[in-house]
N, CA, C and O of each residue as an XYZ file, in Angstrom:
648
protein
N     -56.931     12.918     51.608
C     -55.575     13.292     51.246
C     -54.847     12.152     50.521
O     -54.266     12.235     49.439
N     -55.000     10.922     51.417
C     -53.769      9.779     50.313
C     -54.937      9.548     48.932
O     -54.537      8.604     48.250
N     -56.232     10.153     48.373
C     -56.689      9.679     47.455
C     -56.116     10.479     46.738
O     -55.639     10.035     45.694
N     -55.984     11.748     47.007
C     -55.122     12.773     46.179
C     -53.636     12.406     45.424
O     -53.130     12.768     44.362
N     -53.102     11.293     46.776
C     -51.824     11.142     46.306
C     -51.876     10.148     45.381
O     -51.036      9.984     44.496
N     -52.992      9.374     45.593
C     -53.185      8.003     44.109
C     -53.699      8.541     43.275
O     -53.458      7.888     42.260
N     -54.272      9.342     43.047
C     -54.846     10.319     41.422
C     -53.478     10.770     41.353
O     -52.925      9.992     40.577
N     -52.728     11.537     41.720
C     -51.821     12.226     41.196
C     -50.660     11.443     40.821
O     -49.969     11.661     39.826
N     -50.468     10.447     41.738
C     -49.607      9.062     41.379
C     -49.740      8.485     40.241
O     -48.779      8.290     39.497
N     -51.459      7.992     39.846
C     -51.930      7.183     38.770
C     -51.607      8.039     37.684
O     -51.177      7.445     36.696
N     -51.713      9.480     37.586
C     -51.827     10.625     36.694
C     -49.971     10.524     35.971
O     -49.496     10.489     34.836
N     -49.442     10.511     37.298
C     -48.172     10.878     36.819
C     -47.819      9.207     36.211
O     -47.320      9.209     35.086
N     -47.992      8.074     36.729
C     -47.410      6.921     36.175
C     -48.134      6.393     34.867
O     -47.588      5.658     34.043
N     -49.622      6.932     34.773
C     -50.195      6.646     33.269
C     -49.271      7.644     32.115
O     -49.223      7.366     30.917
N     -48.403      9.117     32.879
C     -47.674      9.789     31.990
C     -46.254      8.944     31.217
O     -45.721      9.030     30.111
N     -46.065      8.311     32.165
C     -44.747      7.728     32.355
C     -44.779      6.940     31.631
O     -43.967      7.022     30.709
N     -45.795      5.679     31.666
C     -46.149      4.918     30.737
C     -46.007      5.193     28.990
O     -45.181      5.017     28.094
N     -47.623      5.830     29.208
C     -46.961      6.666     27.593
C     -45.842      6.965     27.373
O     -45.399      6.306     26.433
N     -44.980      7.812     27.882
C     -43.862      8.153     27.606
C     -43.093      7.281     26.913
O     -42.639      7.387     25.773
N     -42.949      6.076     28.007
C     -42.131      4.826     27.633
C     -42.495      4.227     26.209
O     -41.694      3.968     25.311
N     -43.763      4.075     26.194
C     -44.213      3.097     25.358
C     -44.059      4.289     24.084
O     -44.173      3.719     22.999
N     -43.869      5.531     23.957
C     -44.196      6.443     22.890
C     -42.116      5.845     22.357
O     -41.656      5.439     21.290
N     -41.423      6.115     23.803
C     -39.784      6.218     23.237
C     -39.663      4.291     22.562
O     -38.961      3.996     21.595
N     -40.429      3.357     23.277
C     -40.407      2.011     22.643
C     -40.564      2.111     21.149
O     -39.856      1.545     20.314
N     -41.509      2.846     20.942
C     -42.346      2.886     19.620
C     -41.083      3.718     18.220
O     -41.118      3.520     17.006
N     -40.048      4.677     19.057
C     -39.198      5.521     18.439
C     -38.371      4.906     17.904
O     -38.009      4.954     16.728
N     -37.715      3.755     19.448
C     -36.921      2.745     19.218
C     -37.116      1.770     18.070
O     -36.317      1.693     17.136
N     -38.685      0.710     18.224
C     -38.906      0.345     16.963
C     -38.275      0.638     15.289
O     -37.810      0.001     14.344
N     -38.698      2.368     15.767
C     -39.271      2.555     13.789
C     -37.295      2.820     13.735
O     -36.865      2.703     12.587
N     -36.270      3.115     14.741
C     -34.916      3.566     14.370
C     -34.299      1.609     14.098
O     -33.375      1.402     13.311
N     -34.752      0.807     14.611
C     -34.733     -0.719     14.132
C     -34.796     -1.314     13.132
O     -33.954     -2.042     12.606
N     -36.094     -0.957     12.717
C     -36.968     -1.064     11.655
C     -36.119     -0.378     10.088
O     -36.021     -0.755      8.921
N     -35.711      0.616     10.768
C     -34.691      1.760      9.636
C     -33.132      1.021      9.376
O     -32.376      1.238      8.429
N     -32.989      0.394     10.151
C     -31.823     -0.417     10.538
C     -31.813     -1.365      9.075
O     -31.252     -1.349      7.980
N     -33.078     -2.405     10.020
C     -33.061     -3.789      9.405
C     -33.222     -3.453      7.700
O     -32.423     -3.758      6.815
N     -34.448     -2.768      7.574
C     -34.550     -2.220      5.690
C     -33.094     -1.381      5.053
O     -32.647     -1.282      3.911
N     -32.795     -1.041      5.915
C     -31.673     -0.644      4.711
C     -30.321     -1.433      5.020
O     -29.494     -1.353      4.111
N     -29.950     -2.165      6.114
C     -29.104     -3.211      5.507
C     -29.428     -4.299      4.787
O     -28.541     -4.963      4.250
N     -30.816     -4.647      4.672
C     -31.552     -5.802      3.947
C     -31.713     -5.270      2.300
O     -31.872     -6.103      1.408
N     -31.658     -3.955      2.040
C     -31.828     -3.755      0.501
C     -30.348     -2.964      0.131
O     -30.251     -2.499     -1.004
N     -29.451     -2.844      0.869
C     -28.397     -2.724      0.103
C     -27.668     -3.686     -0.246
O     -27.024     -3.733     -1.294
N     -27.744     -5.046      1.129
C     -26.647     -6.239      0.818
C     -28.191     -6.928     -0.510
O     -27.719     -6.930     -1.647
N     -28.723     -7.102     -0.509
C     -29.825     -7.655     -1.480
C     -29.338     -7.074     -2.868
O     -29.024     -7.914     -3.711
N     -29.231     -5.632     -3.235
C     -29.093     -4.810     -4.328
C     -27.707     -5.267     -4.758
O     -27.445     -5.501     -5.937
N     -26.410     -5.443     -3.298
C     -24.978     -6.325     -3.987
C     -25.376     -7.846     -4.844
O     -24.852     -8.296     -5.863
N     -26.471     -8.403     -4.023
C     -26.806     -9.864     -4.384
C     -27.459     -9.805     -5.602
O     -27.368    -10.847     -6.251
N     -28.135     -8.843     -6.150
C     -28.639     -8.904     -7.025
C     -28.044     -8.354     -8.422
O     -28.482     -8.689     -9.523
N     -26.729     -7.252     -8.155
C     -25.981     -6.998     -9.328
C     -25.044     -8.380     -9.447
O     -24.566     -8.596    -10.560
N     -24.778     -9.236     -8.478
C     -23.370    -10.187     -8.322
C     -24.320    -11.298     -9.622
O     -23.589    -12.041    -10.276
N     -25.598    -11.349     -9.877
C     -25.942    -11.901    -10.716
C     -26.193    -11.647    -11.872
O     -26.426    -12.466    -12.761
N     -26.162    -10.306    -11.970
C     -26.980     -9.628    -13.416
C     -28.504     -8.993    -13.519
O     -29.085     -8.695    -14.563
N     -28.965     -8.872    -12.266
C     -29.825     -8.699    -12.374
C     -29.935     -6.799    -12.499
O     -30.685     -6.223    -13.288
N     -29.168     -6.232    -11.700
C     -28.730     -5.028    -11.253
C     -27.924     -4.232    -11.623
O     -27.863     -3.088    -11.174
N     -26.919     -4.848    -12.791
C     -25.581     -4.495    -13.524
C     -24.637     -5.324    -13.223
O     -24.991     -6.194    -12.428
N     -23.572     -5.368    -13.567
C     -22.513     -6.684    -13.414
C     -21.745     -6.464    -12.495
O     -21.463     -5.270    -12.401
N     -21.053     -7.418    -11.417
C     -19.829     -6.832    -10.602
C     -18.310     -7.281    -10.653
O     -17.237     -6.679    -10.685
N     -18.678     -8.538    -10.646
C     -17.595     -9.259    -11.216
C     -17.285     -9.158    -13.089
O     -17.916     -8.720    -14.051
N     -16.040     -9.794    -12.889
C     -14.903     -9.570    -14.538
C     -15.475    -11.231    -14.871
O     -15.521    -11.854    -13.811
N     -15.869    -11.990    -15.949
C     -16.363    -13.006    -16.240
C     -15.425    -13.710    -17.516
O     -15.251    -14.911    -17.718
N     -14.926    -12.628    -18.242
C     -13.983    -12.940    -18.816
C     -12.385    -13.165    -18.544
O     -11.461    -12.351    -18.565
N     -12.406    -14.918    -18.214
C     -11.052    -15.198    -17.995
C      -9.699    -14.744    -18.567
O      -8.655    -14.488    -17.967
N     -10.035    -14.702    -20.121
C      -9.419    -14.187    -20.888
C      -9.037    -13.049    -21.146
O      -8.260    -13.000    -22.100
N      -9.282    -12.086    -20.660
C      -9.025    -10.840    -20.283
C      -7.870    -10.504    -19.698
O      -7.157     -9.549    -20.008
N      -7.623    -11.545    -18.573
C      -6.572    -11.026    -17.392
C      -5.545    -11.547    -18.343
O      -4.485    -11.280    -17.777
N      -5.314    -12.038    -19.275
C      -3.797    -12.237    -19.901
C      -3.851    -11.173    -20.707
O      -3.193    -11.467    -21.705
N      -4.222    -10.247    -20.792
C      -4.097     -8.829    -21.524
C      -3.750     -7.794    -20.670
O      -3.199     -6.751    -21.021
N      -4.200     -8.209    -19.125
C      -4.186     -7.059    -18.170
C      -3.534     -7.411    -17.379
O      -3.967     -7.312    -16.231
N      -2.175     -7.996    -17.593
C      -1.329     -8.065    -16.424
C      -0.172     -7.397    -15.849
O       0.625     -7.607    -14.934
N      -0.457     -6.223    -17.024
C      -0.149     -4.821    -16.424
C      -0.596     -4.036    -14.883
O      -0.092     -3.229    -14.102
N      -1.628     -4.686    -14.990
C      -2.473     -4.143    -13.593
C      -2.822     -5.213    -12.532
O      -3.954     -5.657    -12.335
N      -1.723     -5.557    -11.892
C      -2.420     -7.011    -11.098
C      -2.433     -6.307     -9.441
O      -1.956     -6.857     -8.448
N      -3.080     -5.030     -9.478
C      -3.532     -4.252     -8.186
C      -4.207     -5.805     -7.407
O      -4.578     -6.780     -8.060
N      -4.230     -5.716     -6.102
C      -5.129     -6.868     -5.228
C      -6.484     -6.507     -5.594
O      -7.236     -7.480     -5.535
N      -6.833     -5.835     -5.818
C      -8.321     -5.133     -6.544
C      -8.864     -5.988     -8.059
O      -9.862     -6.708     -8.081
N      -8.255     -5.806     -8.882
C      -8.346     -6.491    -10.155
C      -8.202     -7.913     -9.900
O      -9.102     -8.591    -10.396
N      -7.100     -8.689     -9.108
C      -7.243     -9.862     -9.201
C      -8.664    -10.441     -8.306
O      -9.239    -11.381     -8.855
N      -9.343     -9.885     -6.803
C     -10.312    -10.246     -6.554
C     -11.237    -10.630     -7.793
O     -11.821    -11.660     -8.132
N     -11.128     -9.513     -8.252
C     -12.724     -9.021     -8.901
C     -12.125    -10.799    -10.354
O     -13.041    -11.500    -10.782
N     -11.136    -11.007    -10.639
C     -11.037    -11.807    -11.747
C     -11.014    -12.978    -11.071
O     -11.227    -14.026    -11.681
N     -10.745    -12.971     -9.666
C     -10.476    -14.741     -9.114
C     -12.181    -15.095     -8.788
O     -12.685    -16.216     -8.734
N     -12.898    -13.703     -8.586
C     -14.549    -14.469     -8.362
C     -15.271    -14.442     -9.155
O     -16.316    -15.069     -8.980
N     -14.996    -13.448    -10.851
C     -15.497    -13.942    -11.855
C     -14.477    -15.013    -12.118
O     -13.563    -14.202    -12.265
N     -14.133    -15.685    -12.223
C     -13.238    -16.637    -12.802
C     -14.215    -17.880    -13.125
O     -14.187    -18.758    -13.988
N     -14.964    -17.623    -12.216
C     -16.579    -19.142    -12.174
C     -17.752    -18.142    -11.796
O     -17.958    -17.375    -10.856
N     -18.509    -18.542    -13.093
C     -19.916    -18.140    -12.904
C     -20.605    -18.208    -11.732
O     -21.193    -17.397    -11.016
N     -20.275    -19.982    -11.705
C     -21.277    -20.560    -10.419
C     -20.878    -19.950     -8.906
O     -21.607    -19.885     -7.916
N     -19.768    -19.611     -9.021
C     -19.265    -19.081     -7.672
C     -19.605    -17.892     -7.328
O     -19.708    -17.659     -6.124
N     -19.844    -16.923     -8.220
C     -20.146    -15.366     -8.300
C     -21.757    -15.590     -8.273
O     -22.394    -14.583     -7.964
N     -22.408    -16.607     -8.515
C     -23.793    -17.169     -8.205
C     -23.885    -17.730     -6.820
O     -24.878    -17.297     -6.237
N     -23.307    -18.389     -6.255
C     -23.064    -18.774     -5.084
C     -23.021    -17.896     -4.072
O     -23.808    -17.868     -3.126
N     -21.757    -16.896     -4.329
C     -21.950    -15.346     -3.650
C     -23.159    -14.607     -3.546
O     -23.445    -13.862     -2.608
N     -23.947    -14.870     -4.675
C     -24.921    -13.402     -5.015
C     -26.128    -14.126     -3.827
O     -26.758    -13.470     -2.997
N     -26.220    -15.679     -4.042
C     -27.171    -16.361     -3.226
C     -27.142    -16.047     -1.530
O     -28.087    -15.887     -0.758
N     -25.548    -16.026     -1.259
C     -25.213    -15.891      0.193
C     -25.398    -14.291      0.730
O     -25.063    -13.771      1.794
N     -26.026    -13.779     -0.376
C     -26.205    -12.119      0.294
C     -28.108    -12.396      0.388
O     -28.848    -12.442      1.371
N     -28.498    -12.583     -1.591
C     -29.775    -12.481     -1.212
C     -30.951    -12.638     -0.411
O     -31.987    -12.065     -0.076
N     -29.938    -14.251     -0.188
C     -31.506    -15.341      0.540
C     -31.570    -14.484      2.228
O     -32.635    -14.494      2.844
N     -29.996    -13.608      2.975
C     -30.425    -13.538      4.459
C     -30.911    -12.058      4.049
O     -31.725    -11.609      4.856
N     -30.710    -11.502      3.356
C     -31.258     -9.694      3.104
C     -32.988    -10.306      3.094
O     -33.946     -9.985      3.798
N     -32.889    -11.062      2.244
C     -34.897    -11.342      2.310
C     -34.875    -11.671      3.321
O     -35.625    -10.982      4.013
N     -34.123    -12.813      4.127
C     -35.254    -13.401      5.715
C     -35.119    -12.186      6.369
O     -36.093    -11.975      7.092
N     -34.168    -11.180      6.395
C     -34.002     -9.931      7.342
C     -34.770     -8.854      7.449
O     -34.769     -7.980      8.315
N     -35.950     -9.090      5.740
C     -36.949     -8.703      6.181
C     -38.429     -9.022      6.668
O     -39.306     -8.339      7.197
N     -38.312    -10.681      6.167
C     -39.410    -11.208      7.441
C     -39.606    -11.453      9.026
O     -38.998    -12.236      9.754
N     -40.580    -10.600      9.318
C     -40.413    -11.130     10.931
C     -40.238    -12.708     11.363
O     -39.556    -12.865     12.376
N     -40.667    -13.698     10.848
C     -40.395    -14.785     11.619
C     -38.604    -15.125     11.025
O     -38.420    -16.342     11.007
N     -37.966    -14.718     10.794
C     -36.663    -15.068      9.971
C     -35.952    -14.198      9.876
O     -34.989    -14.408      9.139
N     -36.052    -12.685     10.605
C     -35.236    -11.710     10.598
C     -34.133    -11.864     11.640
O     -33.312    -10.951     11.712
N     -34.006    -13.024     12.544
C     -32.637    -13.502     13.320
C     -32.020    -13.952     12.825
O     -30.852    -13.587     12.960
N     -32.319    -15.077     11.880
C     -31.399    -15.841     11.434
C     -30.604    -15.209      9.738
O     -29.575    -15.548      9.153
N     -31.847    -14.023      9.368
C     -31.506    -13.360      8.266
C     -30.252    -12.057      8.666
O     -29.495    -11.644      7.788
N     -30.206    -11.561     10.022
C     -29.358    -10.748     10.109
C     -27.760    -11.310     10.499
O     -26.692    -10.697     10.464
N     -28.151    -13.141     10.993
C     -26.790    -13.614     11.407
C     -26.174    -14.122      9.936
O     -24.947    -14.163      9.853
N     -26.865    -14.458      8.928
C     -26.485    -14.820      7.557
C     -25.946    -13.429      7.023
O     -24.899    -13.323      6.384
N     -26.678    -12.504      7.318
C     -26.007    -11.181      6.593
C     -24.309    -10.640      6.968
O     -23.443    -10.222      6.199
N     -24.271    -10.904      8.827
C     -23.367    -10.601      9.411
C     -22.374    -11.743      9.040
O     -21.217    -11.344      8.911
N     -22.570    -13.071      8.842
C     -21.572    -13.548      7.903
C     -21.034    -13.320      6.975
O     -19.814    -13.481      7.006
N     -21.610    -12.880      5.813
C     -21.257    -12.656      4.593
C     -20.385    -11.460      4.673
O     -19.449    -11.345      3.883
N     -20.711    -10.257      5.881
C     -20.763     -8.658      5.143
C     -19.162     -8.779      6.624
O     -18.680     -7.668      6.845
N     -18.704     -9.602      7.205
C     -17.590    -10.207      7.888
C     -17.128    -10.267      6.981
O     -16.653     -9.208      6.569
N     -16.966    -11.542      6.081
C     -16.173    -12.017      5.113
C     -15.619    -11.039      4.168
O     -14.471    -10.993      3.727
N     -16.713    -10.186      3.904
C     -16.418     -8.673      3.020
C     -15.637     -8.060      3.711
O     -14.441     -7.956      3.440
N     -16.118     -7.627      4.574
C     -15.230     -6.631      4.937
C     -13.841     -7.122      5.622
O     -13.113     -6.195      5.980
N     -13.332     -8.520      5.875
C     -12.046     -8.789      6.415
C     -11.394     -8.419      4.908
O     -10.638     -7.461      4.747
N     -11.779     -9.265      3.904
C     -11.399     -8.957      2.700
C     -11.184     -7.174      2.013
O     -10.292     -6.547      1.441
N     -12.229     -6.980      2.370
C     -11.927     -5.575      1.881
C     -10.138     -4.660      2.667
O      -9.116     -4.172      2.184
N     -10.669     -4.876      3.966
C      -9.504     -4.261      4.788
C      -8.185     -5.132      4.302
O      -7.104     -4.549      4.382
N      -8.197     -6.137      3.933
C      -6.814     -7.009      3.527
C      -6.773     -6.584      2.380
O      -5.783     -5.857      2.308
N      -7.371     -6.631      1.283
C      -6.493     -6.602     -0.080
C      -6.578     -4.897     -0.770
O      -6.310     -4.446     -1.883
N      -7.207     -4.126      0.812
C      -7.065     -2.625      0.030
C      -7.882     -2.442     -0.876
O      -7.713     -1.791     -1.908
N      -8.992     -3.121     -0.463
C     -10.035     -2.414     -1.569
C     -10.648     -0.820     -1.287
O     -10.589     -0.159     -0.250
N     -11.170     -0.519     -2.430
C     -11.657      1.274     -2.115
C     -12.035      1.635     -0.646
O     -12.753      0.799     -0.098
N     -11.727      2.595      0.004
C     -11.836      3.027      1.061
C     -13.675      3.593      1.168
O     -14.085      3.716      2.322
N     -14.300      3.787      0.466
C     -15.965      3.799      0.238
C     -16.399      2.935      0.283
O     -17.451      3.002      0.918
N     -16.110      1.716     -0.184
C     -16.716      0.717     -0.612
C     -16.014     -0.384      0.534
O     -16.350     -1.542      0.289
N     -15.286     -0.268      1.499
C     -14.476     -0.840      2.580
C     -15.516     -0.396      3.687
O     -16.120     -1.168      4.432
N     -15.636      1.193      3.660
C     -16.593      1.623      5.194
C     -17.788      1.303      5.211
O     -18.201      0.964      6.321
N     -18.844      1.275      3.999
C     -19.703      0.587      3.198
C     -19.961     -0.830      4.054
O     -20.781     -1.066      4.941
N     -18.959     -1.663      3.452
C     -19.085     -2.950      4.275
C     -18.939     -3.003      5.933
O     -19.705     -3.624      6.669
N     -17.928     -2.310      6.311
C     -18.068     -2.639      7.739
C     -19.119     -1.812      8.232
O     -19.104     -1.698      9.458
N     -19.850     -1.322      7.751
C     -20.640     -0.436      8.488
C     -21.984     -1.059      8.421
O     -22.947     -0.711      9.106
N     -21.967     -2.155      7.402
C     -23.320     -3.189      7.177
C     -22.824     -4.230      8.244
O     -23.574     -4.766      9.060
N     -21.780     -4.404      8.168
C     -21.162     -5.653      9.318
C     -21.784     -5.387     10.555
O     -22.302     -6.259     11.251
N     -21.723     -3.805     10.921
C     -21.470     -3.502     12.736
C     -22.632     -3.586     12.602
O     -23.066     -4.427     13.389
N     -23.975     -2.816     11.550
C     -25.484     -2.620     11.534
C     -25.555     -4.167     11.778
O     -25.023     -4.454     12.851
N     -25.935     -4.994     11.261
C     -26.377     -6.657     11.342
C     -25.726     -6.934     12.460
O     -26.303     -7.912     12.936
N     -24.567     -6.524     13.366
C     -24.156     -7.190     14.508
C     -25.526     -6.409     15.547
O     -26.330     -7.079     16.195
N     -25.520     -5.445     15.509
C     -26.203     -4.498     16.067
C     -27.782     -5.306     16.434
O     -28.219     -5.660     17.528
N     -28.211     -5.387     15.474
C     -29.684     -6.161     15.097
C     -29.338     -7.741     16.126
O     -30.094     -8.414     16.827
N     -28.306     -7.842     15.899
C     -28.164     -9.663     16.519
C     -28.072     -8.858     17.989
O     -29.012     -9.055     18.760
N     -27.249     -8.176     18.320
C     -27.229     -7.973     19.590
C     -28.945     -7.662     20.342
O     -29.403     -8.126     21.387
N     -29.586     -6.722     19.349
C     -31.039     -6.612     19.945
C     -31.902     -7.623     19.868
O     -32.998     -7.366     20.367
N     -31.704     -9.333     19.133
C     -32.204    -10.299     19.332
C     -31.627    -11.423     19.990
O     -31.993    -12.598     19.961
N     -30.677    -10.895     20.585
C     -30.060    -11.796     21.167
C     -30.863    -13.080     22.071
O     -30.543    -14.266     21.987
N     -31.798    -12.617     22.805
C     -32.226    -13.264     23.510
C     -33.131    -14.371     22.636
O     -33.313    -15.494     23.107
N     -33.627    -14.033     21.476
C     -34.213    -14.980     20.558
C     -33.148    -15.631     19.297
O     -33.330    -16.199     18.220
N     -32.056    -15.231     20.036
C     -30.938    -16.423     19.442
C     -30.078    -17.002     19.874
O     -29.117    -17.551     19.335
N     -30.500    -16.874     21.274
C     -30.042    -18.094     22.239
C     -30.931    -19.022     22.413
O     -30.514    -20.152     22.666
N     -32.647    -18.742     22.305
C     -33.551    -19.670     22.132
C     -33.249    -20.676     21.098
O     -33.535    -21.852     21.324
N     -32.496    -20.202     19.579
C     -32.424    -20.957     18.705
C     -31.264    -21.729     19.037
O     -31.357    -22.850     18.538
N     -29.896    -21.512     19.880
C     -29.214    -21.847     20.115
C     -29.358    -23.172     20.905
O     -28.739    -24.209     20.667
N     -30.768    -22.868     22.410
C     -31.184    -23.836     22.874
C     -31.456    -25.522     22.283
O     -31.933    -26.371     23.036
């Protein structure tokens, strides 16, 4: 009789197992879905902020003394960070380099806390100067994703913290 109850025990906890390890495996690939698409959209910003992708910034200084008809908080961003090449290069660098570590495994902690910096900075900015309401939820919604990711590595970024 108790061998009955350890076959049926072993039966039911080898179910259980699988189970777990099948919903681990679910968990993974909804992670995994996470990390790739906040890593190639802030990458795809990093990569138009240079030219590689289409332009984002206004580069012509000279411009805004024609357009000061329109000095929306919108127009002046976009002219105070083209205003310098190197800076709108500087930007494009501070998206690209953590979107790539965010998709290597040995560098996807420190690539999602670089992302969650940057896509912070965006989005305080966005919510302050009234930028498009698409392009505002856009950012915080890459913000909360990369907080999200830090929260599920947390424990391997307190090691780094160590």
């Amino acid at each position: 009789r108790s061998a009955r109850r350890t076959c049926a025990w072993s039966t039911s906890a080898r179910h259980m197992l699988k189970r777990d390890a099948a919903a681990r495996v679910q968990s993974m690939r909804h992670v995994q879905v996470i990390r790739w698409s906040v890593a190639l959209v802030v990458l795809a910003y990093g990569l138009i902020k240079v030219g590689v992708l289409g332009q984002q910034f206004v580069y012509d200084w000279q411009e805004v003394t024609f357009r000061r008809d329109d000095p929306t908080p919108f127009t002046m961003i976009w002219y105070f960070f083209g205003y310098s090449r190197a800076y709108g290069t500087f930007i494009a660098l501070c998206e690209i380099i953590p979107a790539v570590m965010l998709l290597l495994p040995r560098t996807r902690t420190l690539g999602a806390l670089g992302v969650f910096a940057v896509m912070l900075n965006v989005t305080v900015m966005d919510w302050a100067f009234g930028m498009p309401l698409p392009a505002t939820l856009l950012a915080t919604g890459l913000m909360l994703a990369s907080a999200y990711l830090l929260w599920l590595d947390r424990y391997r970024l307190a090691r780094l913290v160590k």
